[in-house]
Amino acid sequence: QKEVEQDPGPLSVPEGAIVSLNCTYSNSAFQYFMWYRQYSRKGPELLMYTYSSGNKEDGRFTAQVDKSSKYISLFIRDSQPSDSATYLCAMLVGNQFYFGTGTSLTVIP
Amino acid sequence: DTGVSQDPRHKITKRGQNVTFRCDPISEHNRLYWYRQTLGQGPEFLTYFQNEAQLEKSRLLSDRFSAERPKGSFSTLEIQRTEQGDSAMYLCASSLAPGPGANVLTFGAGSRLTVL
């Protein structure tokens, strides 16, 4: 079993839709939870990171962590074509980062 | 500071050749990570440095792979006797430890390796 599981998609939604991206994990020692966005042939860029269970909001993006269920989510409101990318969840324990496989998202104008 | 720089962006080589990638992290960052990413997969940890010390290497890192960070600034990743299975994107990332900056990686654009 992988440390971090993420549905690879692909996910295709119309512009303006609410997008929900999810990851599950098995290691209860994970301390920090991150979401990265990666455009084709580019390096990942950090979108959000959080430490505790609950919600964290930044503009159109909301990150949600449920440590009891070992489940994290990223919600994108009012999705735009420019949101089309691969979204990677990542988790940190100690000095080690563990990444999901990424979910490919396409927002159709 | 323009972020994390990686060079070259794309390298095409023949099987059996050696290749070297360079990473220049954000100047004040003391931690530097190397990852490998293949199509449809997330970044896979290879190794990391704190200053010039290589603190951890993945068990997946074969003897053909070596990384250095001689002065605690830029780093190089060398792959000897390349194999077709080495074809991937090699990502470098840096962070600042200790403190909350250690929890966030800033990635470069990656170096794409194609082994023919």
Coordinates of N, CA and C in Angstrom, one line a residue:
Chain A
Q1 N 0.9 -1.2 0.0 CA 0.0 0.0 0.0 C 0.9 1.2 0.0
K2 N 0.5 2.2 -0.9 CA 1.3 3.4 -0.9 C 1.0 4.2 0.3
E3 N 1.9 5.1 0.7 CA 1.7 6.0 1.8 C 0.6 7.0 1.5
V4 N 0.5 7.5 0.3 CA -0.5 8.5 -0.1 C -1.2 8.0 -1.4
E5 N -2.5 8.0 -1.3 CA -3.3 7.5 -2.5 C -4.1 8.7 -3.0
Q6 N -4.0 8.8 -4.3 CA -4.7 9.9 -5.0 C -5.3 9.4 -6.3
D7 N -6.5 9.7 -6.6 CA -7.2 9.3 -7.8 C -6.6 10.1 -8.9
P8 N -6.0 9.4 -9.9 CA -5.3 10.2 -11.0 C -6.2 10.9 -12.0
G9 N -7.5 10.6 -11.9 CA -8.5 11.2 -12.9 C -8.3 10.5 -14.2
P10 N -8.4 11.2 -15.3 CA -8.5 12.6 -15.4 C -9.9 13.1 -15.1
L11 N -10.0 14.4 -14.7 CA -11.2 15.0 -14.3 C -11.5 16.2 -15.2
S12 N -12.7 16.2 -15.8 CA -13.0 17.3 -16.7 C -14.3 18.0 -16.3
V13 N -14.3 19.3 -16.1 CA -15.4 20.0 -15.6 C -15.7 21.2 -16.4
P14 N -16.9 21.8 -16.5 CA -17.1 23.0 -17.2 C -16.7 24.2 -16.3
E15 N -16.3 25.3 -17.0 CA -15.9 26.5 -16.3 C -17.0 26.9 -15.3
G16 N -16.6 27.3 -14.1 CA -17.5 27.8 -13.1 C -17.9 26.7 -12.1
A17 N -17.6 25.4 -12.4 CA -17.9 24.3 -11.5 C -17.1 24.3 -10.3
I18 N -17.6 23.7 -9.3 CA -16.8 23.4 -8.0 C -16.1 22.1 -8.2
V19 N -14.8 22.1 -8.0 CA -14.0 20.9 -8.1 C -13.6 20.4 -6.8
S20 N -13.6 19.1 -6.6 CA -13.2 18.5 -5.4 C -12.1 17.4 -5.7
L21 N -10.9 17.6 -5.1 CA -9.8 16.7 -5.2 C -9.5 16.1 -3.9
N22 N -9.1 14.8 -3.9 CA -9.0 14.1 -2.6 C -7.7 13.3 -2.6
C23 N -7.3 13.1 -1.3 CA -6.2 12.1 -1.1 C -6.5 11.4 0.2
T24 N -6.0 10.2 0.3 CA -6.1 9.4 1.6 C -4.6 9.0 1.9
Y25 N -4.4 8.8 3.2 CA -3.1 8.4 3.6 C -3.2 7.4 4.7
S26 N -2.1 6.7 4.9 CA -2.1 5.6 5.8 C -1.2 5.9 7.1
N27 N -0.3 6.8 7.0 CA 0.7 7.1 8.0 C 0.1 8.2 9.0
S28 N -0.3 7.8 10.2 CA -0.8 8.8 11.1 C 0.2 9.7 11.6
A29 N 1.5 9.5 11.3 CA 2.6 10.4 11.7 C 2.7 11.7 10.8
F30 N 2.0 11.7 9.7 CA 2.1 12.8 8.8 C 1.6 14.1 9.6
Q31 N 2.4 15.2 9.4 CA 2.2 16.3 10.3 C 1.7 17.5 9.5
Y32 N 2.1 17.7 8.2 CA 1.8 18.8 7.4 C 1.2 18.3 6.1
F33 N 0.3 19.0 5.5 CA -0.4 18.6 4.4 C -0.4 19.7 3.3
M34 N -0.1 19.4 2.1 CA 0.1 20.4 1.1 C -0.6 20.0 -0.2
W35 N -0.9 21.0 -0.9 CA -1.4 20.9 -2.3 C -0.5 21.7 -3.3
Y36 N 0.0 21.0 -4.3 CA 0.8 21.6 -5.3 C 0.0 21.5 -6.7
R37 N 0.3 22.5 -7.5 CA -0.3 22.6 -8.8 C 0.9 22.4 -9.8
Q38 N 0.7 21.6 -10.8 CA 1.8 21.4 -11.8 C 1.2 21.5 -13.2
Y39 N 1.7 22.5 -13.9 CA 1.4 22.6 -15.3 C 2.3 21.7 -16.1
S40 N 1.8 21.4 -17.3 CA 2.6 20.4 -18.1 C 4.0 20.9 -18.3
R41 N 4.9 20.0 -18.1 CA 6.4 20.2 -18.3 C 6.9 21.3 -17.4
K42 N 6.3 21.5 -16.3 CA 6.8 22.5 -15.3 C 7.0 21.8 -14.0
G43 N 7.7 22.5 -13.1 CA 7.8 22.0 -11.7 C 6.5 22.3 -10.9
P44 N 6.3 21.5 -9.9 CA 5.1 21.8 -9.0 C 5.3 23.1 -8.3
E45 N 4.2 23.8 -8.1 CA 4.2 25.1 -7.3 C 3.2 24.9 -6.2
L46 N 3.6 25.4 -5.0 CA 2.7 25.3 -3.8 C 1.5 26.1 -3.9
L47 N 0.3 25.5 -3.7 CA -0.9 26.2 -3.6 C -1.3 26.5 -2.1
M48 N -1.3 25.5 -1.3 CA -1.7 25.7 0.1 C -1.0 24.6 0.9
Y49 N -0.9 25.0 2.2 CA -0.4 24.0 3.2 C -1.1 24.2 4.5
T50 N -1.3 23.2 5.2 CA -2.0 23.2 6.5 C -1.4 22.2 7.4
Y51 N -1.6 22.5 8.7 CA -1.1 21.6 9.7 C -2.2 20.8 10.5
S52 N -3.3 21.5 10.8 CA -4.3 20.9 11.7 C -5.5 20.4 10.9
S53 N -6.3 19.7 11.5 CA -7.6 19.3 11.0 C -8.5 20.5 10.8
G54 N -9.3 20.5 9.8 CA -10.2 21.6 9.6 C -10.0 22.2 8.2
N55 N -10.5 23.4 8.0 CA -10.5 24.0 6.7 C -9.6 25.2 6.7
K56 N -8.9 25.4 5.5 CA -8.1 26.7 5.3 C -8.5 27.2 4.0
E57 N -8.8 28.5 3.9 CA -9.3 29.1 2.7 C -8.3 30.1 2.2
D58 N -8.2 30.1 0.8 CA -7.3 31.1 0.2 C -7.9 31.4 -1.2
G59 N -8.7 32.5 -1.2 CA -9.4 32.9 -2.5 C -10.4 31.8 -2.9
R60 N -10.2 31.3 -4.1 CA -11.1 30.3 -4.6 C -10.8 28.9 -4.1
F61 N -9.7 28.7 -3.4 CA -9.2 27.4 -2.9 C -9.5 27.2 -1.4
T62 N -10.0 26.0 -1.1 CA -10.1 25.6 0.3 C -9.5 24.2 0.5
A63 N -8.6 24.1 1.4 CA -8.0 22.9 1.8 C -8.6 22.4 3.1
Q64 N -8.9 21.1 3.1 CA -9.6 20.5 4.2 C -8.8 19.2 4.6
V65 N -8.6 19.1 5.9 CA -7.9 18.0 6.5 C -8.8 17.3 7.5
D66 N -8.9 16.0 7.4 CA -9.6 15.2 8.5 C -8.6 14.1 8.9
K67 N -7.9 14.4 10.0 CA -6.9 13.5 10.5 C -7.5 12.2 11.0
S68 N -8.7 12.3 11.5 CA -9.3 11.0 12.1 C -9.6 10.0 11.0
S69 N -9.9 10.5 9.8 CA -10.2 9.7 8.7 C -9.0 9.5 7.7
K70 N -7.9 10.2 8.0 CA -6.7 10.2 7.1 C -7.1 10.6 5.7
Y71 N -7.7 11.8 5.6 CA -8.3 12.2 4.3 C -8.1 13.7 4.2
I72 N -7.6 14.1 3.0 CA -7.5 15.5 2.8 C -8.2 15.9 1.4
S73 N -8.7 17.1 1.3 CA -9.4 17.5 0.1 C -8.9 18.9 -0.3
L74 N -9.0 19.2 -1.5 CA -8.9 20.5 -2.1 C -10.1 20.9 -2.9
F75 N -10.7 22.0 -2.5 CA -11.9 22.4 -3.3 C -11.5 23.7 -4.1
I76 N -11.9 23.7 -5.3 CA -11.7 24.9 -6.2 C -13.1 25.4 -6.6
R77 N -13.4 26.6 -6.1 CA -14.7 27.3 -6.5 C -14.5 28.0 -7.8
D78 N -15.6 28.2 -8.5 CA -15.6 29.0 -9.7 C -14.4 28.7 -10.6
S79 N -14.3 27.4 -11.0 CA -13.1 26.9 -11.7 C -13.0 27.7 -13.0
Q80 N -11.7 27.9 -13.4 CA -11.3 28.6 -14.6 C -10.5 27.8 -15.5
P81 N -10.5 28.0 -16.8 CA -9.6 27.3 -17.7 C -8.2 27.3 -17.3
S82 N -7.7 28.4 -16.6 CA -6.3 28.5 -16.2 C -6.1 27.5 -15.0
D83 N -7.1 26.9 -14.4 CA -6.9 25.9 -13.3 C -6.6 24.6 -13.9
S84 N -6.6 24.4 -15.2 CA -6.3 23.1 -15.8 C -4.9 22.8 -15.6
A85 N -4.6 21.7 -14.9 CA -3.3 21.3 -14.5 C -3.4 20.0 -13.7
T86 N -2.3 19.5 -13.3 CA -2.3 18.3 -12.4 C -2.1 18.8 -11.0
Y87 N -2.9 18.3 -10.1 CA -2.9 18.7 -8.7 C -2.3 17.6 -7.8
L88 N -1.3 17.9 -7.1 CA -0.6 16.9 -6.3 C -0.8 17.1 -4.8
C89 N -1.2 16.1 -4.1 CA -1.2 16.3 -2.6 C 0.2 15.8 -2.1
A90 N 0.6 16.4 -1.0 CA 1.8 16.0 -0.4 C 1.7 16.1 1.1
M91 N 2.5 15.2 1.7 CA 2.5 15.2 3.2 C 3.9 15.1 3.7
L92 N 4.0 15.6 4.9 CA 5.4 15.7 5.5 C 5.4 15.0 6.9
V93 N 6.4 14.2 7.0 CA 6.7 13.6 8.4 C 8.2 13.7 8.5
G94 N 8.7 14.3 9.6 CA 10.1 14.6 9.8 C 10.6 15.5 8.7
N95 N 11.6 15.1 7.9 CA 12.1 15.9 6.8 C 11.7 15.3 5.5
Q96 N 10.8 14.3 5.5 CA 10.4 13.6 4.3 C 9.1 14.0 3.8
F97 N 9.0 14.3 2.5 CA 7.7 14.7 1.8 C 7.3 13.5 1.0
Y98 N 6.0 13.2 1.1 CA 5.4 12.1 0.3 C 4.3 12.7 -0.6
F99 N 4.4 12.3 -1.9 CA 3.5 12.9 -2.8 C 2.5 11.8 -3.4
G100 N 1.3 12.3 -3.6 CA 0.3 11.5 -4.4 C 0.7 11.5 -5.9
T101 N 0.0 10.7 -6.6 CA 0.3 10.5 -8.0 C -0.2 11.7 -8.9
G102 N -1.0 12.6 -8.3 CA -1.5 13.7 -9.0 C -2.9 13.4 -9.7
T103 N -3.7 14.4 -9.7 CA -5.0 14.3 -10.4 C -5.0 15.3 -11.5
S104 N -5.2 14.9 -12.7 CA -5.2 15.8 -13.9 C -6.6 16.4 -14.1
L105 N -6.6 17.7 -14.0 CA -7.9 18.5 -14.1 C -7.9 19.3 -15.4
T106 N -9.0 19.2 -16.1 CA -9.3 20.1 -17.3 C -10.6 20.9 -17.0
V107 N -10.5 22.2 -17.2 CA -11.7 23.0 -17.0 C -12.0 23.5 -18.4
I108 N -13.2 23.2 -18.9 CA -13.6 23.4 -20.2 C -14.4 24.8 -20.3
P109 N -13.9 25.7 -21.2 CA -14.6 27.0 -21.2 C -16.0 26.9 -21.7
Chain B
D1 N 16.3 37.3 -6.4 CA 16.4 35.9 -6.5 C 15.3 35.4 -7.4
T2 N 15.6 34.5 -8.4 CA 14.6 34.1 -9.3 C 14.1 32.7 -9.0
G3 N 14.3 32.2 -7.8 CA 13.7 30.9 -7.5 C 14.8 29.8 -7.7
V4 N 14.3 28.6 -7.8 CA 15.2 27.5 -8.0 C 15.4 27.3 -9.5
S5 N 16.7 27.2 -9.9 CA 17.0 27.1 -11.3 C 17.6 25.7 -11.6
Q6 N 17.2 25.1 -12.7 CA 17.8 23.8 -13.0 C 18.3 23.9 -14.5
D7 N 19.4 23.1 -14.7 CA 20.0 23.2 -16.0 C 20.6 21.8 -16.3
P8 N 20.5 21.2 -17.5 CA 19.7 21.8 -18.6 C 18.2 21.5 -18.4
R9 N 17.4 22.1 -19.2 CA 16.0 21.8 -19.1 C 15.6 20.5 -19.7
H10 N 16.4 20.1 -20.8 CA 16.1 18.9 -21.4 C 17.4 18.3 -21.9
K11 N 17.6 17.0 -21.7 CA 18.9 16.3 -22.1 C 18.5 15.0 -22.8
I12 N 18.9 14.9 -24.0 CA 18.7 13.6 -24.7 C 20.1 12.9 -24.8
T13 N 20.2 11.7 -24.4 CA 21.4 11.0 -24.5 C 21.2 9.5 -24.9
K14 N 22.3 8.9 -25.3 CA 22.2 7.5 -25.7 C 22.5 6.6 -24.4
R15 N 21.9 5.5 -24.5 CA 22.1 4.5 -23.4 C 23.6 4.3 -23.1
G16 N 24.0 4.3 -21.9 CA 25.4 4.1 -21.5 C 26.2 5.3 -21.3
Q17 N 25.7 6.5 -21.7 CA 26.4 7.7 -21.5 C 26.1 8.2 -20.1
N18 N 27.0 9.1 -19.6 CA 26.8 9.8 -18.3 C 26.2 11.1 -18.5
V19 N 25.3 11.5 -17.6 CA 24.7 12.9 -17.7 C 24.8 13.5 -16.3
T20 N 24.8 14.8 -16.3 CA 24.9 15.6 -15.0 C 23.9 16.7 -15.1
F21 N 23.1 16.9 -14.0 CA 22.2 18.0 -13.9 C 22.6 18.9 -12.8
R22 N 22.3 20.2 -12.9 CA 22.7 21.1 -11.9 C 21.5 21.8 -11.4
C23 N 21.5 22.1 -10.1 CA 20.4 22.8 -9.4 C 21.0 24.0 -8.6
D24 N 20.4 25.1 -8.8 CA 20.8 26.3 -8.0 C 19.5 26.6 -7.2
P25 N 19.6 26.4 -5.8 CA 18.4 26.7 -5.0 C 18.2 28.1 -4.7
I26 N 17.1 28.5 -4.1 CA 17.0 29.8 -3.5 C 18.1 30.1 -2.6
S27 N 18.7 31.3 -2.7 CA 20.1 31.5 -2.1 C 20.1 31.3 -0.6
E28 N 19.0 31.6 0.1 CA 19.1 31.5 1.6 C 18.6 30.1 2.1
H29 N 18.2 29.3 1.1 CA 17.7 28.0 1.5 C 18.8 27.0 1.8
N30 N 18.8 26.3 2.9 CA 19.8 25.4 3.3 C 19.5 24.0 3.0
R31 N 18.3 23.7 2.7 CA 18.0 22.3 2.3 C 17.7 22.2 0.8
L32 N 18.2 21.1 0.3 CA 18.0 20.9 -1.2 C 17.6 19.4 -1.4
Y33 N 16.6 19.2 -2.2 CA 16.0 17.9 -2.4 C 16.1 17.6 -3.9
W34 N 16.3 16.3 -4.2 CA 16.2 15.8 -5.6 C 15.1 14.8 -5.6
Y35 N 14.2 15.0 -6.7 CA 13.1 14.0 -6.9 C 13.2 13.6 -8.4
R36 N 12.6 12.4 -8.6 CA 12.4 12.0 -10.0 C 10.9 11.8 -10.2
Q37 N 10.4 12.2 -11.4 CA 9.0 12.1 -11.7 C 8.8 11.5 -13.1
T38 N 8.1 10.5 -13.2 CA 7.7 9.9 -14.5 C 6.3 10.2 -14.8
L39 N 5.9 10.0 -16.0 CA 4.6 10.5 -16.5 C 3.5 9.8 -15.7
G40 N 2.6 10.6 -15.2 CA 1.4 10.1 -14.5 C 1.7 9.7 -13.1
Q41 N 2.9 10.1 -12.6 CA 3.3 9.8 -11.2 C 3.7 11.0 -10.5
G42 N 3.6 11.0 -9.2 CA 4.1 12.1 -8.4 C 5.6 12.0 -8.2
P43 N 6.2 13.1 -7.7 CA 7.6 13.1 -7.5 C 8.0 12.0 -6.5
E44 N 9.1 11.4 -6.8 CA 9.7 10.3 -6.0 C 11.0 10.7 -5.4
F45 N 11.1 10.6 -4.1 CA 12.3 11.1 -3.4 C 13.6 10.4 -3.9
L46 N 14.6 11.1 -4.1 CA 15.9 10.5 -4.4 C 16.9 10.8 -3.2
T47 N 17.1 12.0 -2.9 CA 18.1 12.4 -1.9 C 17.9 13.8 -1.4
Y48 N 18.4 14.1 -0.2 CA 18.4 15.5 0.2 C 19.6 15.9 1.0
F49 N 19.9 17.2 1.0 CA 21.1 17.8 1.6 C 20.6 18.8 2.6
Q50 N 21.3 18.9 3.7 CA 21.2 20.1 4.5 C 22.6 20.8 4.5
N51 N 22.7 22.0 4.0 CA 24.0 22.6 3.6 C 24.7 21.6 2.7
E52 N 26.0 21.3 3.1 CA 26.7 20.4 2.2 C 26.6 18.9 2.5
A53 N 25.9 18.6 3.6 CA 25.8 17.2 4.1 C 24.6 16.5 3.4
Q54 N 24.9 15.4 2.8 CA 23.8 14.6 2.2 C 23.3 13.7 3.4
L55 N 22.1 14.0 3.8 CA 21.5 13.4 5.0 C 20.7 12.1 4.7
E56 N 20.2 12.0 3.5 CA 19.4 10.8 3.3 C 19.4 10.5 1.8
K57 N 19.4 9.2 1.5 CA 19.3 8.7 0.1 C 18.2 7.7 0.0
S58 N 17.4 7.7 -1.0 CA 16.4 6.7 -1.2 C 17.1 5.3 -1.5
R59 N 16.4 4.3 -1.0 CA 16.9 2.9 -1.3 C 16.7 2.7 -2.8
L60 N 15.9 3.5 -3.5 CA 15.7 3.3 -4.9 C 16.9 3.9 -5.7
L61 N 17.8 4.6 -5.1 CA 18.9 5.3 -5.8 C 20.0 4.3 -6.0
S62 N 20.2 3.9 -7.2 CA 21.2 2.9 -7.5 C 22.6 3.5 -7.4
D63 N 23.6 2.7 -7.4 CA 25.0 3.1 -7.4 C 25.3 4.0 -8.6
R64 N 24.5 4.0 -9.6 CA 24.9 4.8 -10.8 C 24.5 6.3 -10.6
F65 N 23.8 6.5 -9.5 CA 23.4 7.9 -9.2 C 24.2 8.4 -8.1
S66 N 24.7 9.7 -8.3 CA 25.4 10.3 -7.2 C 25.1 11.8 -7.2
A67 N 25.0 12.4 -6.1 CA 24.7 13.8 -5.9 C 25.7 14.4 -5.0
E68 N 25.9 15.7 -5.3 CA 26.9 16.5 -4.5 C 26.3 17.9 -4.2
R69 N 26.8 18.4 -3.1 CA 26.5 19.9 -2.9 C 27.7 20.4 -2.2
P70 N 28.8 20.6 -2.9 CA 30.1 20.8 -2.3 C 30.2 22.0 -1.4
K71 N 29.6 23.1 -1.7 CA 29.7 24.3 -0.8 C 28.4 24.7 -0.2
G72 N 27.5 23.8 -0.2 CA 26.2 24.1 0.4 C 25.4 25.0 -0.4
S73 N 25.8 25.3 -1.7 CA 24.9 26.1 -2.5 C 24.3 25.3 -3.6
F74 N 24.9 25.3 -4.8 CA 24.3 24.5 -5.9 C 24.6 23.1 -5.7
S75 N 23.8 22.2 -6.4 CA 24.0 20.8 -6.3 C 24.0 20.2 -7.7
T76 N 24.7 19.1 -7.8 CA 24.7 18.3 -9.1 C 24.2 16.9 -8.8
L77 N 23.5 16.4 -9.8 CA 23.1 15.0 -9.8 C 23.6 14.3 -11.0
E78 N 24.5 13.3 -10.8 CA 25.1 12.6 -12.0 C 24.5 11.2 -12.1
I79 N 24.2 10.9 -13.3 CA 23.7 9.5 -13.6 C 24.8 8.9 -14.5
Q80 N 25.4 7.8 -14.1 CA 26.4 7.1 -14.9 C 25.7 5.9 -15.7
R81 N 26.3 5.7 -16.8 CA 25.8 4.5 -17.6 C 24.3 4.5 -17.7
T82 N 23.7 5.6 -18.3 CA 22.3 5.7 -18.3 C 21.6 4.5 -19.0
E83 N 20.4 4.3 -18.5 CA 19.5 3.2 -19.0 C 18.2 3.9 -19.4
Q84 N 17.5 3.2 -20.3 CA 16.2 3.7 -20.8 C 15.3 4.0 -19.6
G85 N 15.3 3.2 -18.6 CA 14.5 3.4 -17.4 C 14.8 4.6 -16.6
D86 N 15.9 5.3 -16.9 CA 16.2 6.5 -16.3 C 15.5 7.7 -16.9
S87 N 14.9 7.5 -18.0 CA 14.1 8.6 -18.6 C 13.0 9.1 -17.7
A88 N 13.1 10.4 -17.4 CA 12.2 11.0 -16.4 C 12.4 12.4 -16.3
M89 N 11.6 13.1 -15.5 CA 11.9 14.5 -15.1 C 12.6 14.5 -13.8
Y90 N 13.7 15.2 -13.7 CA 14.5 15.3 -12.4 C 14.2 16.6 -11.8
L91 N 13.6 16.6 -10.7 CA 13.2 17.9 -10.0 C 14.1 18.2 -8.8
C92 N 14.4 19.4 -8.7 CA 15.1 19.9 -7.6 C 14.2 20.8 -6.8
A93 N 14.3 20.8 -5.5 CA 13.5 21.6 -4.6 C 14.3 22.1 -3.4
S94 N 14.0 23.3 -2.9 CA 14.8 23.7 -1.7 C 13.8 24.3 -0.7
S95 N 14.3 24.3 0.6 CA 13.6 24.9 1.7 C 14.5 25.4 2.7
L96 N 14.0 26.1 3.7 CA 14.8 26.8 4.7 C 14.4 26.2 6.1
A97 N 15.4 25.6 6.7 CA 15.2 25.0 8.0 C 16.1 25.6 9.0
P98 N 15.7 25.6 10.3 CA 14.5 25.1 10.9 C 13.4 26.2 10.7
G99 N 12.2 25.8 11.3 CA 11.1 26.7 11.3 C 10.1 26.3 10.2
P100 N 9.0 27.2 10.1 CA 7.9 26.8 9.2 C 8.4 26.7 7.7
G101 N 9.5 27.4 7.3 CA 10.0 27.3 6.0 C 10.4 25.9 5.6
A102 N 10.7 25.1 6.6 CA 11.2 23.7 6.3 C 10.0 22.8 5.9
N103 N 8.8 23.3 6.1 CA 7.6 22.5 5.7 C 7.1 22.8 4.3
V104 N 7.8 23.6 3.6 CA 7.4 24.0 2.2 C 8.5 23.9 1.3
L105 N 8.3 23.1 0.2 CA 9.3 23.0 -0.8 C 9.0 23.9 -2.0
T106 N 10.1 24.6 -2.5 CA 10.0 25.4 -3.7 C 10.7 24.6 -4.8
F107 N 10.0 24.3 -5.8 CA 10.6 23.4 -6.9 C 11.1 24.3 -8.0
G108 N 12.1 23.7 -8.7 CA 12.5 24.2 -10.0 C 11.7 23.7 -11.1
A109 N 12.0 24.1 -12.3 CA 11.2 23.7 -13.5 C 11.5 22.2 -13.9
G110 N 12.6 21.7 -13.4 CA 12.9 20.3 -13.7 C 13.9 20.2 -14.9
S111 N 14.6 19.1 -14.9 CA 15.4 18.7 -16.0 C 14.9 17.4 -16.6
R112 N 14.5 17.4 -17.9 CA 13.9 16.2 -18.5 C 15.0 15.4 -19.2
L113 N 15.1 14.1 -18.8 CA 16.1 13.3 -19.4 C 15.4 12.3 -20.3
T114 N 15.9 12.2 -21.5 CA 15.4 11.1 -22.5 C 16.6 10.3 -22.8
V115 N 16.5 9.0 -22.5 CA 17.6 8.1 -22.9 C 17.2 7.2 -24.0
L116 N 17.9 7.3 -25.1 CA 17.6 6.6 -26.3 C 18.2 5.2 -26.4

